[in-house]
mmCIF file of C-alpha atoms in Angstrom:
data_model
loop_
_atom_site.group_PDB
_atom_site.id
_atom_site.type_symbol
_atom_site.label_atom_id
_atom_site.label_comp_id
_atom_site.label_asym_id
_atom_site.label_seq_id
_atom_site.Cartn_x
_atom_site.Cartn_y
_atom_site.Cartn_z
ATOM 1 C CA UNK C 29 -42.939 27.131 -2.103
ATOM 2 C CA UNK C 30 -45.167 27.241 -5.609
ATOM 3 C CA UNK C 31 -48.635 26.504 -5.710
ATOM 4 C CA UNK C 32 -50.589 26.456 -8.865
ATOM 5 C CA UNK C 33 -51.468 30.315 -8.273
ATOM 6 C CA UNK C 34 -48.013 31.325 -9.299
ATOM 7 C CA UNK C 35 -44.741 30.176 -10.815
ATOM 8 C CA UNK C 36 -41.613 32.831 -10.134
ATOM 9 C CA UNK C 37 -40.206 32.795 -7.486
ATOM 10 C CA UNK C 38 -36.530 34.553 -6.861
ATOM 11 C CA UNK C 39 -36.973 35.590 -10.161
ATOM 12 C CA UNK C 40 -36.502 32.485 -11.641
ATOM 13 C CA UNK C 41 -39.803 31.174 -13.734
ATOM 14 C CA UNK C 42 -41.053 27.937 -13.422
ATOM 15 C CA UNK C 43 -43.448 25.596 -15.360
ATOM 16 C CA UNK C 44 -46.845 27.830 -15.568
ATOM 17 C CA UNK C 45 -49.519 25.874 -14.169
ATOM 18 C CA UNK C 46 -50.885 23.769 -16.795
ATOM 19 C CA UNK C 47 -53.553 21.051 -16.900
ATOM 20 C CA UNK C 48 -52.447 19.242 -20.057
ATOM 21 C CA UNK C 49 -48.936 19.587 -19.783
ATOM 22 C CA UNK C 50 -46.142 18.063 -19.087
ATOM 23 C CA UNK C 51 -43.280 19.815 -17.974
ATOM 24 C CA UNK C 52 -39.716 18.090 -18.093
ATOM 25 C CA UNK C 53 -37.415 17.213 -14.656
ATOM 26 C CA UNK C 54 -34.946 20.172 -15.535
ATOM 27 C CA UNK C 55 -37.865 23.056 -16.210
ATOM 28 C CA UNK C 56 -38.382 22.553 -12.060
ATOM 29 C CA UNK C 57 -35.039 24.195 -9.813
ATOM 30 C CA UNK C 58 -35.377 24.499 -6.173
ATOM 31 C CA UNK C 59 -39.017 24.311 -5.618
ATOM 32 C CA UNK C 60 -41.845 22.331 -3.690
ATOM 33 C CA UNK C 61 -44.969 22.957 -6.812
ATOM 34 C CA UNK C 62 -48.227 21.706 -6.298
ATOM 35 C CA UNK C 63 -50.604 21.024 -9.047
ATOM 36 C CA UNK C 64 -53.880 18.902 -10.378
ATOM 37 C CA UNK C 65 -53.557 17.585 -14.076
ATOM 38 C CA UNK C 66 -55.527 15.620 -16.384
ATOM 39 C CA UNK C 67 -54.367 12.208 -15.532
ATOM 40 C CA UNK C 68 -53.372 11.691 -18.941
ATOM 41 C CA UNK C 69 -50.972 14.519 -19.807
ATOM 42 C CA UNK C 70 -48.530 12.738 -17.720
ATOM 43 C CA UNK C 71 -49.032 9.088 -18.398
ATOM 44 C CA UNK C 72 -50.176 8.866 -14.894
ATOM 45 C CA UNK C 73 -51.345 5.223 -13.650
ATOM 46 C CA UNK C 74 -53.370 6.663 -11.078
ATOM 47 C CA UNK C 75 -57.575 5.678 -11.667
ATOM 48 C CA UNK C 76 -59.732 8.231 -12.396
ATOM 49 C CA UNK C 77 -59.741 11.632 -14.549
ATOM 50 C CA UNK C 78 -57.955 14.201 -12.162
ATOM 51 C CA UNK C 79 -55.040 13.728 -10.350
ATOM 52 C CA UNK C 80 -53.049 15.653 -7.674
ATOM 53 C CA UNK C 81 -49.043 16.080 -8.366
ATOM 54 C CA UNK C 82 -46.361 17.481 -5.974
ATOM 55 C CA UNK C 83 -43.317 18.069 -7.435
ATOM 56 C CA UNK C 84 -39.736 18.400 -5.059
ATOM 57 C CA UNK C 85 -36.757 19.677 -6.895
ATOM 58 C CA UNK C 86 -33.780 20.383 -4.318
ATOM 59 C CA UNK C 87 -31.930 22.162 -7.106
ATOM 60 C CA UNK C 88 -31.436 22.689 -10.728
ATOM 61 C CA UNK C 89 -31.678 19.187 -12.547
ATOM 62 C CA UNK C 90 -30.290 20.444 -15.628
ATOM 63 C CA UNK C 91 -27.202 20.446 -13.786
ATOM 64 C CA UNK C 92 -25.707 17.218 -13.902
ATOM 65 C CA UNK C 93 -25.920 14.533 -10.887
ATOM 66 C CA UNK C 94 -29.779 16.498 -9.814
ATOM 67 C CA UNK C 95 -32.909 15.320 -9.954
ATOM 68 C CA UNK C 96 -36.602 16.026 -9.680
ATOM 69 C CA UNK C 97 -38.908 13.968 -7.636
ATOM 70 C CA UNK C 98 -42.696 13.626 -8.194
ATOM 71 C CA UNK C 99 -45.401 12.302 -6.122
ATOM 72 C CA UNK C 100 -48.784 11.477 -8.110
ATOM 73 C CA UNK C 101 -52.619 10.300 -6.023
ATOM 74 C CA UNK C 102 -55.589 10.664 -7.248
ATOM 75 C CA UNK C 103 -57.821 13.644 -6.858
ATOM 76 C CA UNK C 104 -61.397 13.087 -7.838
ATOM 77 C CA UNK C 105 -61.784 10.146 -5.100
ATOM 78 C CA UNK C 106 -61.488 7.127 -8.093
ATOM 79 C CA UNK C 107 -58.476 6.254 -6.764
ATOM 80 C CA UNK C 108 -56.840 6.003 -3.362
ATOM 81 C CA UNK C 109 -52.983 4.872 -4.646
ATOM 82 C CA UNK C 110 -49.836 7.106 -4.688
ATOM 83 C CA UNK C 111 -46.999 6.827 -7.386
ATOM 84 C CA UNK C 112 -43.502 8.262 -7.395
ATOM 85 C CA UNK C 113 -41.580 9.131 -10.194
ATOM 86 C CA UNK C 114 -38.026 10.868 -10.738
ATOM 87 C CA UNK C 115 -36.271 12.427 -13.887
ATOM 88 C CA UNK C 116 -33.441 15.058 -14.804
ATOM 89 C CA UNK C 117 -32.499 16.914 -17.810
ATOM 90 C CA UNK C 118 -35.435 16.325 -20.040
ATOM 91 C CA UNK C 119 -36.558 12.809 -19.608
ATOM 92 C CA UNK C 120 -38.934 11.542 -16.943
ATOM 93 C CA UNK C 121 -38.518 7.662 -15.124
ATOM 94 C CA UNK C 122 -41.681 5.052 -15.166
ATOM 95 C CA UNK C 123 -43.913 5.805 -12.339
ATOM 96 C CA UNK C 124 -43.708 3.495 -9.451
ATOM 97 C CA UNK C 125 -46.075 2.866 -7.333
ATOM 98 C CA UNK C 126 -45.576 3.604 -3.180
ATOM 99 C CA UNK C 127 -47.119 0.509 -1.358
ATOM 100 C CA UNK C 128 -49.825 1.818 1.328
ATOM 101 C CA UNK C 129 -51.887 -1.341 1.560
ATOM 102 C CA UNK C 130 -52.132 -4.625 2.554
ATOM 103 C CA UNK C 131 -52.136 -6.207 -0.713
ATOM 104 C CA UNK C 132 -50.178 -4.856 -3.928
ATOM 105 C CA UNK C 133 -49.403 -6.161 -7.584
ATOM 106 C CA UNK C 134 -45.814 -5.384 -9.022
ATOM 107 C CA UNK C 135 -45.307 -5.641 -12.619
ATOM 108 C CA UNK C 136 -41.671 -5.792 -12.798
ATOM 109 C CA UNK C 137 -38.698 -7.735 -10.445
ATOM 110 C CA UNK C 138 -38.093 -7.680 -6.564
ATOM 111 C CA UNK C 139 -34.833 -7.446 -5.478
ATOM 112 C CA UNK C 140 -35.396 -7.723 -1.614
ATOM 113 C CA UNK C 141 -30.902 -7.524 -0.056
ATOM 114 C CA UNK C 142 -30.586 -8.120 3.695
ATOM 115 C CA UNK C 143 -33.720 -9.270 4.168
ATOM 116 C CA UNK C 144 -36.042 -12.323 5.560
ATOM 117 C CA UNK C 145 -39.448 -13.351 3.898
ATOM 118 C CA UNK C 146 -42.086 -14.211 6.575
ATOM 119 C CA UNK C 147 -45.803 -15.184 6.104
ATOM 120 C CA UNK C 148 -48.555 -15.786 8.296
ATOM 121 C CA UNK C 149 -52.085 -16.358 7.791
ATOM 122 C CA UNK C 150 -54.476 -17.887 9.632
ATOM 123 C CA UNK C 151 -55.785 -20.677 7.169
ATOM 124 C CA UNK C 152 -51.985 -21.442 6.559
ATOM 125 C CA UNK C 153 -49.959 -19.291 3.665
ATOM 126 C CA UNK C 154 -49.757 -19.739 0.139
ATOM 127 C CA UNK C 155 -47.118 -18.813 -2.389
ATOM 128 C CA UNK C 156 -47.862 -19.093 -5.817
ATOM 129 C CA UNK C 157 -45.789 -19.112 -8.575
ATOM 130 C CA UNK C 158 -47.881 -18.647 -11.576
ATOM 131 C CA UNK C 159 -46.487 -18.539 -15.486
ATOM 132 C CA UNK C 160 -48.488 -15.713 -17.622
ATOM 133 C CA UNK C 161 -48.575 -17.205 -20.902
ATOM 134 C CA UNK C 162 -51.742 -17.754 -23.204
ATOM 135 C CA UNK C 163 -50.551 -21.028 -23.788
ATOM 136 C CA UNK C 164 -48.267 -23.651 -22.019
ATOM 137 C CA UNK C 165 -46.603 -26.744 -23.764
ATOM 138 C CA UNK C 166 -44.812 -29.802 -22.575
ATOM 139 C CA UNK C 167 -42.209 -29.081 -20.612
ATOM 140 C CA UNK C 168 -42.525 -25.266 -19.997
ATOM 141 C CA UNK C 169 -41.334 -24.030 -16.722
ATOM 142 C CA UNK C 170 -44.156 -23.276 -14.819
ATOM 143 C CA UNK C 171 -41.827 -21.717 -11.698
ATOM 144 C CA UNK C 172 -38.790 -22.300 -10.446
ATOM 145 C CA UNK C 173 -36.883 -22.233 -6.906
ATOM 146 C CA UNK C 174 -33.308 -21.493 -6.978
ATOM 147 C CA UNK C 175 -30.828 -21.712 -3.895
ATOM 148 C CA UNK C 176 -27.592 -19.699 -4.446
ATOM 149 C CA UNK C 177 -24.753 -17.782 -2.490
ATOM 150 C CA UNK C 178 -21.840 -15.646 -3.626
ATOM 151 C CA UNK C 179 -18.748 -16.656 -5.872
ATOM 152 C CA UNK C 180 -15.908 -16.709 -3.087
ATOM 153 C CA UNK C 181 -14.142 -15.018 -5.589
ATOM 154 C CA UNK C 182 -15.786 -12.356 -8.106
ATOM 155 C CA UNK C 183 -18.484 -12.097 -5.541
ATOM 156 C CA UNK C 184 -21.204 -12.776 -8.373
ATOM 157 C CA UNK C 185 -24.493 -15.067 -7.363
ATOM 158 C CA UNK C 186 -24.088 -18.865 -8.532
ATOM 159 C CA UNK C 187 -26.834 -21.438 -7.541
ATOM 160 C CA UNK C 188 -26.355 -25.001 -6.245
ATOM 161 C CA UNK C 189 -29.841 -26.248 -6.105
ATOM 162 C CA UNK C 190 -33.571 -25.703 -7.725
ATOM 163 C CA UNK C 191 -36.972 -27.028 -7.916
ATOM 164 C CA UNK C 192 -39.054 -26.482 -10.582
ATOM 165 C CA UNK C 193 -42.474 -27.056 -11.801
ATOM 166 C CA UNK C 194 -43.010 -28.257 -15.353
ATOM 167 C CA UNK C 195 -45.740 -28.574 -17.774
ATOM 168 C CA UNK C 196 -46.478 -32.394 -18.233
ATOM 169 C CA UNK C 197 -48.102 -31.985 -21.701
ATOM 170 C CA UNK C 198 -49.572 -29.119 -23.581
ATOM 171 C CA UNK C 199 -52.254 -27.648 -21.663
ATOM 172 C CA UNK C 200 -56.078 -27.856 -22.919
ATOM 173 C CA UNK C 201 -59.695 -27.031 -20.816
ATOM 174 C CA UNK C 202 -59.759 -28.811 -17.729
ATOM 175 C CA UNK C 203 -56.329 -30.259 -18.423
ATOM 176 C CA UNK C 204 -53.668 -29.397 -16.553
ATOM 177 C CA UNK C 205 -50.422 -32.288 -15.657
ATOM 178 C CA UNK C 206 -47.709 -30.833 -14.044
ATOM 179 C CA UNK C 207 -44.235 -31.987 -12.807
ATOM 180 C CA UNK C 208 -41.148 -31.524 -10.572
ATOM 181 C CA UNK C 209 -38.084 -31.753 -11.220
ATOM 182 C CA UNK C 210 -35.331 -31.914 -7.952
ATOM 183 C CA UNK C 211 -31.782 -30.481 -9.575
ATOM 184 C CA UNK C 212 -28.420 -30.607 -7.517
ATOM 185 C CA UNK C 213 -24.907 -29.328 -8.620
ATOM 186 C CA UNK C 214 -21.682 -31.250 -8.334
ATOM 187 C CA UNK C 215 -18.329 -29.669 -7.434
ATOM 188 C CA UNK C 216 -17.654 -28.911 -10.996
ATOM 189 C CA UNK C 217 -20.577 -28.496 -13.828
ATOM 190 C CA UNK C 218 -24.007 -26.960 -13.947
ATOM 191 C CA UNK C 219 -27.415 -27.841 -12.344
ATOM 192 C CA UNK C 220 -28.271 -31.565 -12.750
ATOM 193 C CA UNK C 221 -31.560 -33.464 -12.351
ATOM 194 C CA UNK C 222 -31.195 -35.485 -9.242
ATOM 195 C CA UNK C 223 -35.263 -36.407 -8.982
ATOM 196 C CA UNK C 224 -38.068 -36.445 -10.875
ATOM 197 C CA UNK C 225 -41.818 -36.623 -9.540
ATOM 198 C CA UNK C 226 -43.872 -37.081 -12.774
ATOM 199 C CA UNK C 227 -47.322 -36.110 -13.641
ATOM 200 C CA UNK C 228 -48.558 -39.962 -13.479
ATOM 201 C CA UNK C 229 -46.939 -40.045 -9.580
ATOM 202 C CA UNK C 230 -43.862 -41.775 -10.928
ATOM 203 C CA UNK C 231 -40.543 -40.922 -8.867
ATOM 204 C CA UNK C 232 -37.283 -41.432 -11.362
ATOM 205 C CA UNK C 233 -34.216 -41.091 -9.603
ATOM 206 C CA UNK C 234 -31.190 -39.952 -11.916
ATOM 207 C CA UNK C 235 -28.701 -41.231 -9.083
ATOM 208 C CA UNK C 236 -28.168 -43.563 -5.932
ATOM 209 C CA UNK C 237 -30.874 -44.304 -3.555
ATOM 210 C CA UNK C 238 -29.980 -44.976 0.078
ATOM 211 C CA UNK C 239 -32.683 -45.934 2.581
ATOM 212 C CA UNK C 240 -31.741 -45.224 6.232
ATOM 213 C CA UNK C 241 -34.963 -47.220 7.551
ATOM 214 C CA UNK C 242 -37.200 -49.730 6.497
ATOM 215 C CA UNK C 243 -38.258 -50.090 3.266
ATOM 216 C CA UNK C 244 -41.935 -51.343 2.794
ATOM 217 C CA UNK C 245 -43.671 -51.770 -0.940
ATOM 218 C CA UNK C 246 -47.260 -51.828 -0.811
ATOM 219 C CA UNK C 247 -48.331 -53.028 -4.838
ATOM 220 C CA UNK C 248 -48.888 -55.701 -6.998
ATOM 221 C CA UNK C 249 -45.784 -56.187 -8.853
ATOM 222 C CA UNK C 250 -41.860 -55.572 -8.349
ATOM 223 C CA UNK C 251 -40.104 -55.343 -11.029
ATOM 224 C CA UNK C 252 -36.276 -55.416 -11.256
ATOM 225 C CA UNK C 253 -34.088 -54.306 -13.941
ATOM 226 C CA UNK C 254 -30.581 -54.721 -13.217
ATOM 227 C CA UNK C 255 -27.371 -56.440 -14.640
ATOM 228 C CA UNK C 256 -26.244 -57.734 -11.219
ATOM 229 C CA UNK C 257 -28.630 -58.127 -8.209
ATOM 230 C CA UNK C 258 -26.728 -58.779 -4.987
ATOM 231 C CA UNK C 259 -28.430 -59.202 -1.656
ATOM 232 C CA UNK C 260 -26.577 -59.206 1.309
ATOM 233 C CA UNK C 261 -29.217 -60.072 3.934
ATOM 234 C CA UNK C 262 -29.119 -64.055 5.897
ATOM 235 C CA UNK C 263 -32.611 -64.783 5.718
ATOM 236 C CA UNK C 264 -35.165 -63.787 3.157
ATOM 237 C CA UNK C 265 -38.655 -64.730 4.074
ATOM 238 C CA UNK C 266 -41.508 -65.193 1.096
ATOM 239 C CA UNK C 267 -44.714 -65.267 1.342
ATOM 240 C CA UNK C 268 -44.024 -64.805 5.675
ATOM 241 C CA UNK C 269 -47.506 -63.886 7.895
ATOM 242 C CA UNK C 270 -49.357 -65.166 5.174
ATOM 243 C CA UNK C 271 -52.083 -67.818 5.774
ATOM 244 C CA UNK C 272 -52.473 -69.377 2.406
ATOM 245 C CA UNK C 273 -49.550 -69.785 -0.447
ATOM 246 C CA UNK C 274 -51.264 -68.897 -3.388
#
């Protein structure tokens, strides 16, 4: 064990407790160190002006395949999160923050393997998918859902189906259309759109449409557009329940 007091041990030195400095992955060998540093000699995320650092290095990193391991929280009370980071030879990873409560923002991917995705809340849950842009034009994705399993073969992720939300038009103060598009794959090809729910309520089928039940329309006008329009039904009622025929 090193604290900051001292930094030989089995007559092998170690980084001399520093401050301001930042000592690389391979200058630690064997040794649990303990330390406080100016929060920005290290590039240290943590809030605040001080910060505590614990540093575990199992053996030499400057051998090949070893590494160093630091833990990072904050020391003058501005702060209550913990980061991690890990290096060897002379370069240093990002520090990543260790999760300790409720809420937490990430600022790069999750990658979640194995593994089920359950929310509750008592108002009912909310999942937001939110594009960080300064602007947004027609048509940008605004967030996207993608279904997907393994290649049978090559093992490699391939996806079958998606939803995604779209930009209507370019996006101004109080202005804000949005759309959704439905997209299905075929045995052979890529993603196609199946649906469309546009910004003005409109729903544009690319393919078929089969209707199991009944079929009600509740509007002023029906219009049909078709080369051929075949009705197979024995009786077709007009104008039937109502009281006058105007």
């Amino acid at each position: 064990f090193v604290d900051s007091s001292e930094n030989t041990v089995r007559s092998v030195a170690y980084p001399t407790p520093a401050r301001s400095n930042n000592p690389d992955p391979e200058d630690y060998g064997r040794v649990f160190h303990t330390e406080m540093k100016q929060k920005s000699s290290i590039s240290s995320p943590v809030g605040g002006y001080w910060t505590g650092l614990v540093t575990m290095a199992p053996y030499n990193s400057a051998s090949s395949g070893w590494y160093t391991t630091q833990i990072n929280f904050g020391a003058d009370g501005a702060d209550g999160d913990l980061y991690t980071r890990r290096g060897t030879g002379t370069t240093w990873g990002d520090w990543r923050q260790i999760i300790t409560a409720d809420s937490a923002a990430f600022t790069s991917d999750i990658t979640a393997t194995g593994a089920d995705v359950s929310i509750a809340h008592a108002g009912g849950p909310e999942l937001s998918l939110r594009r960080d842009d300064v602007t947004t034009a027609a048509d940008d994705r605004l967030g996207q859902i993608q279904f997907g399993s393994d290649d049978p073969t090559d093992g490699t992720f391939n996806y079958g189906a998606a939803i995604k939300g779209m930009a209507g038009v370019a996006w101004d103060t109080n202005s804000f259309p949005g759309y959704l598009i439905f997209q299905t794959r075929n045995t052979t090809g890529a993603l196609a759109t199946a649906l469309t729910l546009d910004y003005q309520k409109k729903a544009i089928f690319a393919g078929n449409v089969e209707v199991q039940g009944d079929f009600e329309v509740n509007g002023i006008t029906t219009t049909t557009n078709v080369v051929n329009l075949d009705v197979s039904d024995n009786i077709i009622g007009l104008n039937r329940g109502e009281t006058s025929n105007s």
